[in-house]
mmCIF file of N, CA and C in Angstrom:
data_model
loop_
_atom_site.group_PDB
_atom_site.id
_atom_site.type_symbol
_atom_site.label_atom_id
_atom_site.label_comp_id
_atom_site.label_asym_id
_atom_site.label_seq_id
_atom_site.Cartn_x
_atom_site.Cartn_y
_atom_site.Cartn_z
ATOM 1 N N UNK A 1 109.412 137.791 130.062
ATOM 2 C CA UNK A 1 108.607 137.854 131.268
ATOM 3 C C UNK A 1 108.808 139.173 132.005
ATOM 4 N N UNK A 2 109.942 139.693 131.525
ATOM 5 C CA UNK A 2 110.319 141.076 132.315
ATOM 6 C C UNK A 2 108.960 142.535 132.428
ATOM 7 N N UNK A 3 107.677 142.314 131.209
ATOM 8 C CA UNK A 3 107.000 143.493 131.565
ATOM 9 C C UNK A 3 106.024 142.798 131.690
ATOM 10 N N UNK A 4 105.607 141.137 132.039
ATOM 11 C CA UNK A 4 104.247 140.505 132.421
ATOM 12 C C UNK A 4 104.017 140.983 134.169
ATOM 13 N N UNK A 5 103.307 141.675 134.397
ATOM 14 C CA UNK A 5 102.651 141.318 136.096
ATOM 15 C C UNK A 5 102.529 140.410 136.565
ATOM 16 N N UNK A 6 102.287 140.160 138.151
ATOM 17 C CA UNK A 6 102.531 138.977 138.290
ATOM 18 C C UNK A 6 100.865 139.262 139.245
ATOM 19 N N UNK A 7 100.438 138.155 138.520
ATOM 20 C CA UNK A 7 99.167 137.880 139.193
ATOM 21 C C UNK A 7 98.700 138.061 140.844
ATOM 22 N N UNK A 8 99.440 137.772 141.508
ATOM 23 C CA UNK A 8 99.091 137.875 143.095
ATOM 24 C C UNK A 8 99.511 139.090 143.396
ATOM 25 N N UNK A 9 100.660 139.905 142.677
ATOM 26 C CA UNK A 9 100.732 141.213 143.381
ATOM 27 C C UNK A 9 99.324 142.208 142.683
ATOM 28 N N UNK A 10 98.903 141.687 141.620
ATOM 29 C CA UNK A 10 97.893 142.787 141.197
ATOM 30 C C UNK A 10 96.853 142.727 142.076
ATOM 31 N N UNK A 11 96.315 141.319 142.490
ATOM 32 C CA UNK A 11 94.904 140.796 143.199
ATOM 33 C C UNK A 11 95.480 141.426 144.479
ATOM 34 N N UNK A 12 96.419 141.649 145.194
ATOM 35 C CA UNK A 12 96.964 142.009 146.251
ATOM 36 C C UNK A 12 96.633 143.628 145.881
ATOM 37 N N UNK A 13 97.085 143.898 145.391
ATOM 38 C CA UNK A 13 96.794 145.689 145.020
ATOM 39 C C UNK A 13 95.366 145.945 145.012
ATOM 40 N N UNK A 14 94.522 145.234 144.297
ATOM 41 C CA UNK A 14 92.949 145.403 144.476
ATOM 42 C C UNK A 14 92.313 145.223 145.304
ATOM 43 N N UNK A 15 93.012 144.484 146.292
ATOM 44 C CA UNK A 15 92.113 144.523 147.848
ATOM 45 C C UNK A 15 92.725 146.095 148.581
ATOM 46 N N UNK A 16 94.261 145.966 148.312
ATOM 47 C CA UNK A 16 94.359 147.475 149.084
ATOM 48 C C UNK A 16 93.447 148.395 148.436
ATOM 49 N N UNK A 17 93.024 148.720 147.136
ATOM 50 C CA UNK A 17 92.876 149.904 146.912
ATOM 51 C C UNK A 17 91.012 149.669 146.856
ATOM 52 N N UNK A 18 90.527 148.313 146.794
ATOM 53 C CA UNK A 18 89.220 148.355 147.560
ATOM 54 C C UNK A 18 88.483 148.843 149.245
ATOM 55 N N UNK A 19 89.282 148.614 149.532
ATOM 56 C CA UNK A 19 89.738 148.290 151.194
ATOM 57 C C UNK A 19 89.908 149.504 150.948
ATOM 58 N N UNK A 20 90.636 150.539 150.918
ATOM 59 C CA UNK A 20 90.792 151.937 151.082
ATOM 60 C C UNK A 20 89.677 152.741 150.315
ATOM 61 N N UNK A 21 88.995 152.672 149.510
ATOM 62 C CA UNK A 21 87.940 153.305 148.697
ATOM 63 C C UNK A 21 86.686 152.832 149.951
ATOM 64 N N UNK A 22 86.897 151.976 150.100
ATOM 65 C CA UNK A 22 85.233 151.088 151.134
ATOM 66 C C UNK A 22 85.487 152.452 152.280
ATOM 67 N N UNK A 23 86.829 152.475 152.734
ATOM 68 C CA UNK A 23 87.181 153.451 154.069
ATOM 69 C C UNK A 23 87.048 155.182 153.661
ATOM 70 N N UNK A 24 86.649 155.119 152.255
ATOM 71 C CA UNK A 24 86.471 156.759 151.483
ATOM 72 C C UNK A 24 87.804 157.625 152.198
ATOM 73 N N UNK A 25 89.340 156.707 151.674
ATOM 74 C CA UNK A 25 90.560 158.134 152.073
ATOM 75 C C UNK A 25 91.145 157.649 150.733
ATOM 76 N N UNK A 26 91.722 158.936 150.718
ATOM 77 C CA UNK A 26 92.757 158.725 149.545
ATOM 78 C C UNK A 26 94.187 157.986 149.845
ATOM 79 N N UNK A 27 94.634 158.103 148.808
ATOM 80 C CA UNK A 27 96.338 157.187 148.720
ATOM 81 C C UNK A 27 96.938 158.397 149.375
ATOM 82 N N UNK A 28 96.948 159.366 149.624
ATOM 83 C CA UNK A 28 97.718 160.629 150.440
ATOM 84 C C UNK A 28 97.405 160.096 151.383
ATOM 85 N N UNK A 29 96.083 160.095 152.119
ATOM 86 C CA UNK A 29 95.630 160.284 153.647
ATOM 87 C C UNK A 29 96.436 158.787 153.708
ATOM 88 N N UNK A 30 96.176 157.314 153.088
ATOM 89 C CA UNK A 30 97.188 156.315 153.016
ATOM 90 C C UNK A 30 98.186 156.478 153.714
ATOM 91 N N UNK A 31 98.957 157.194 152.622
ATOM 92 C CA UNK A 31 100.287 157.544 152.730
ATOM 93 C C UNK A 31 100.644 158.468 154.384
ATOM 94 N N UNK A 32 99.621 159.202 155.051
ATOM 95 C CA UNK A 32 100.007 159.740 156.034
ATOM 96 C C UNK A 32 99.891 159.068 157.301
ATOM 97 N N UNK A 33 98.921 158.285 157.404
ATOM 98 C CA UNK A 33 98.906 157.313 158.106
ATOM 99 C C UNK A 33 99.556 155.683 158.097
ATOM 100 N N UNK A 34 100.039 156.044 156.993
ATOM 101 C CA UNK A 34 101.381 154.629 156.996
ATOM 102 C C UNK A 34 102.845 155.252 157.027
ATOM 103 N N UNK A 35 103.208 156.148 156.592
ATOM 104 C CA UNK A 35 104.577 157.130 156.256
ATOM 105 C C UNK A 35 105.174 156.067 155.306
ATOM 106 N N UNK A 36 103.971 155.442 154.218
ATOM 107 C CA UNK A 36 104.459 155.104 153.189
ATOM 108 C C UNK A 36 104.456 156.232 151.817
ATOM 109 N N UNK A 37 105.606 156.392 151.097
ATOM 110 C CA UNK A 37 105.155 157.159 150.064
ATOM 111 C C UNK A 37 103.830 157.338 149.152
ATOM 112 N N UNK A 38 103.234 158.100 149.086
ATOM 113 C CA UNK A 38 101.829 157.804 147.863
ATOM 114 C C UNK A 38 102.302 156.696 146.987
ATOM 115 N N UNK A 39 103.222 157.658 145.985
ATOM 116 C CA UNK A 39 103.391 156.962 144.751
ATOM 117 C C UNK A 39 104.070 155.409 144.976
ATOM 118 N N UNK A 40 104.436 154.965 146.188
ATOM 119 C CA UNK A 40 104.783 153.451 146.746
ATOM 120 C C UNK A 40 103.380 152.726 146.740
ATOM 121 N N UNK A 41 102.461 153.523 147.359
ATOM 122 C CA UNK A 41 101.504 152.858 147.370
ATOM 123 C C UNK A 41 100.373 153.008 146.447
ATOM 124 N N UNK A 42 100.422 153.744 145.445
ATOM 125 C CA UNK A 42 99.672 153.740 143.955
ATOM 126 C C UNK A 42 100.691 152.352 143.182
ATOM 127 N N UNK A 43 102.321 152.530 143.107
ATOM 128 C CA UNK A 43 102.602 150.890 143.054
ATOM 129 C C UNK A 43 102.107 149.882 143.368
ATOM 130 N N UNK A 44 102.038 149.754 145.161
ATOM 131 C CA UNK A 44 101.521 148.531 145.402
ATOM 132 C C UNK A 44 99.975 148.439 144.638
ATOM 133 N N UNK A 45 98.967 149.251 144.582
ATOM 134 C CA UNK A 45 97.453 149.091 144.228
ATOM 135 C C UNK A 45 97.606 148.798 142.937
ATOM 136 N N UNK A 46 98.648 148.917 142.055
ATOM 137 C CA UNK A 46 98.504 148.834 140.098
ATOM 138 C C UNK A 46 99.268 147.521 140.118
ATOM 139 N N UNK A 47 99.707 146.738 141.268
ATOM 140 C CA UNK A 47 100.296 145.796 141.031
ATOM 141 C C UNK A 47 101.386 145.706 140.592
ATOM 142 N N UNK A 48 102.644 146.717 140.607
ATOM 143 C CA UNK A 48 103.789 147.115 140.363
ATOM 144 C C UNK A 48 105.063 146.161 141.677
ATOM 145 N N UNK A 49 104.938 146.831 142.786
ATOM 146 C CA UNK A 49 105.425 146.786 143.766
ATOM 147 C C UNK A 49 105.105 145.483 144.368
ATOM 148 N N UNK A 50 105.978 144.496 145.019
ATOM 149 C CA UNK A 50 105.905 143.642 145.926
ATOM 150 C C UNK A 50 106.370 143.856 147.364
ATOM 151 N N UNK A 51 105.361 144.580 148.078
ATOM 152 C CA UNK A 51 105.498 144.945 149.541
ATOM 153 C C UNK A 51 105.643 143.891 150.587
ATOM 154 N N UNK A 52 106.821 144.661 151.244
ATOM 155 C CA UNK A 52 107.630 143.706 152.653
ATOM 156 C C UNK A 52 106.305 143.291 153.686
ATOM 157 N N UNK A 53 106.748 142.452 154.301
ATOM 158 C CA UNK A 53 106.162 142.270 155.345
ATOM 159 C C UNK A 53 105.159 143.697 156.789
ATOM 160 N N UNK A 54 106.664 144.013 156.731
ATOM 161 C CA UNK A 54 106.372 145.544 157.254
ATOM 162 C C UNK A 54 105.873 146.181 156.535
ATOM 163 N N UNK A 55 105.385 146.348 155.585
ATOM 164 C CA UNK A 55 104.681 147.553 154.654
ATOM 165 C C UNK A 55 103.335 146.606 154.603
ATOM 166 N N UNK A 56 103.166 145.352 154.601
ATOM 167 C CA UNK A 56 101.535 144.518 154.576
ATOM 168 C C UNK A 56 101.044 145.274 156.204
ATOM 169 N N UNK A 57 101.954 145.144 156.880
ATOM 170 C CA UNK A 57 101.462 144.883 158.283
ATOM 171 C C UNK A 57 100.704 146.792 158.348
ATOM 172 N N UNK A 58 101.632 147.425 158.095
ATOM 173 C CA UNK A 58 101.913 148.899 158.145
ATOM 174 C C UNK A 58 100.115 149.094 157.460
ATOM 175 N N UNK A 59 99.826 148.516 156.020
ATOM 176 C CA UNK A 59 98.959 148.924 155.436
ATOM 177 C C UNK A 59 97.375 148.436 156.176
ATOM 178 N N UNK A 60 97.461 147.075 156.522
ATOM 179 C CA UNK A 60 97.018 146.739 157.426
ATOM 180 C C UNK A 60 96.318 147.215 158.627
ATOM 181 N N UNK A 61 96.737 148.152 159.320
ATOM 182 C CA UNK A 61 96.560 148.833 160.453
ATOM 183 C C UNK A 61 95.836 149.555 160.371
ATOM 184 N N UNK A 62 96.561 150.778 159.303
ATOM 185 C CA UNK A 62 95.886 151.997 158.571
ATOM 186 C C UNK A 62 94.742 151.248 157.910
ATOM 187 N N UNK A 63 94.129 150.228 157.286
ATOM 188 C CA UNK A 63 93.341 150.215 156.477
ATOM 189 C C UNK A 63 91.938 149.304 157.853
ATOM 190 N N UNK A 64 92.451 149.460 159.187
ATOM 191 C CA UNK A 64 91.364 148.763 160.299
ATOM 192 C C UNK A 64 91.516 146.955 159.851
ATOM 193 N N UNK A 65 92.528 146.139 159.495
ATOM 194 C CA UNK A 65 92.165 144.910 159.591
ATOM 195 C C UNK A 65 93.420 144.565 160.132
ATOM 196 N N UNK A 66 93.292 143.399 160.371
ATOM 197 C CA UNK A 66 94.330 142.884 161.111
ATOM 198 C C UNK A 66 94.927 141.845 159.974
ATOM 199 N N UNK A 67 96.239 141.801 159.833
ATOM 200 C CA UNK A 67 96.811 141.486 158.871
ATOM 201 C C UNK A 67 96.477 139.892 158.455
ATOM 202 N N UNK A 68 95.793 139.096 159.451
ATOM 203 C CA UNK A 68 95.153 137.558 158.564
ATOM 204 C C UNK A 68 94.027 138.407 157.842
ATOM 205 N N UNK A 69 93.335 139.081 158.431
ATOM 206 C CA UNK A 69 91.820 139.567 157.457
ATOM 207 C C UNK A 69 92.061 139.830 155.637
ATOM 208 N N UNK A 70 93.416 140.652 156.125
ATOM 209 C CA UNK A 70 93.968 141.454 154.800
ATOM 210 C C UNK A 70 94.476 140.215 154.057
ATOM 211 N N UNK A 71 95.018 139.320 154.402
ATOM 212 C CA UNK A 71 95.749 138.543 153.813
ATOM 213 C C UNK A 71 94.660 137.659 153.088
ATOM 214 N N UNK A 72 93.305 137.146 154.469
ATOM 215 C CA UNK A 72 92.617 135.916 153.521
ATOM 216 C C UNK A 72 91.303 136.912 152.303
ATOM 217 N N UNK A 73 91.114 138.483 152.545
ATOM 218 C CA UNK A 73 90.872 139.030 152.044
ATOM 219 C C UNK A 73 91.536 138.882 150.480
ATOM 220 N N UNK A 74 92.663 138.815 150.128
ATOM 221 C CA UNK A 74 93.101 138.747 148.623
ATOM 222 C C UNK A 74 93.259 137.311 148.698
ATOM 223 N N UNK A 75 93.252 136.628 149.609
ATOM 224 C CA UNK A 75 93.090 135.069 148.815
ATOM 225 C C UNK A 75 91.462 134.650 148.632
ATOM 226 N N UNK A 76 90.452 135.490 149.209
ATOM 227 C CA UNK A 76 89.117 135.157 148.643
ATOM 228 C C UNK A 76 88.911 135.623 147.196
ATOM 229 N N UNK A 77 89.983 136.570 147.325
ATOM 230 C CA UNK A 77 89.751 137.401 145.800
ATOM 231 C C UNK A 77 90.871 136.600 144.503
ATOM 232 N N UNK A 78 91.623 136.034 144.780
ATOM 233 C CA UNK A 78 92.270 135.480 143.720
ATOM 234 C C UNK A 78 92.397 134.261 143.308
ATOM 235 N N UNK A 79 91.519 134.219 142.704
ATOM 236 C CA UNK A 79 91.298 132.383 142.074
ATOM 237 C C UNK A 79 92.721 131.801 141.306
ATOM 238 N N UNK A 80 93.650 132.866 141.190
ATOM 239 C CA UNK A 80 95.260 132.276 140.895
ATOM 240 C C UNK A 80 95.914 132.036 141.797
ATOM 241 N N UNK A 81 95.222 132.274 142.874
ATOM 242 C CA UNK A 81 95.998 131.617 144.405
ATOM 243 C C UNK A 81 95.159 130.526 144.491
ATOM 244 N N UNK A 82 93.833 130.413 144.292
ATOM 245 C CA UNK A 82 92.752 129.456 144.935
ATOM 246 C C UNK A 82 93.661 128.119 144.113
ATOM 247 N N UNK A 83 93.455 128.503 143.194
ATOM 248 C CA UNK A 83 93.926 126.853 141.728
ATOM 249 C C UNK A 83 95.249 126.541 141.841
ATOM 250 N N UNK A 84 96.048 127.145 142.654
ATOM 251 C CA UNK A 84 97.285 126.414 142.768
ATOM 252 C C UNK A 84 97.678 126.374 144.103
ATOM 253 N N UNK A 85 96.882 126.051 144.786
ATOM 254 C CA UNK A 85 97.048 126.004 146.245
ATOM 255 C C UNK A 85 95.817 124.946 147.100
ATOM 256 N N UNK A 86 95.327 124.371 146.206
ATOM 257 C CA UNK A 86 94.403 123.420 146.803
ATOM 258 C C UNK A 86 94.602 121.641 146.670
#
């Protein structure tokens, strides 16, 4: 299981890096307006990284939603959250 992804962090990465493409900035401009590293946050978008609380909230801000939006945002998007959570 050590090189499988894990489903909710990828669907989680595809709303950030939708959500930031919809806003036309790059993972730099990202990165300058969160003082998260780029390459932290090219992790979080490839589904690598499982980001803290503070780094949802952080991305959140920078990306104009307020962190329920962001949140029910990747649960509209992940039917591997929908099917085991109903």
């Amino acid at each position: 299981m050590g090189d499988e992804k894990n489903p909710d962090l990828i669907a989680f990465g595809i709303v950030i890096k939708d959500r930031r493409k919809e806003l036309k900035i790059t993972q730099e401009q990202l990165s300058l307006y969160t003082r998260i590293d780029r390459s932290y946050i090219s992790e979080i978008e490839n589904g690598i990284k499982n980001p803290s609380l503070t780094t949802i909230l952080m991305l959140a801000r920078a990306l104009h939603l307020k962190p329920s939006e962001l949140l029910k945002q990747f649960e509209n998007s992940n039917s591997h959250f929908d099917s085991e959570n109903r």
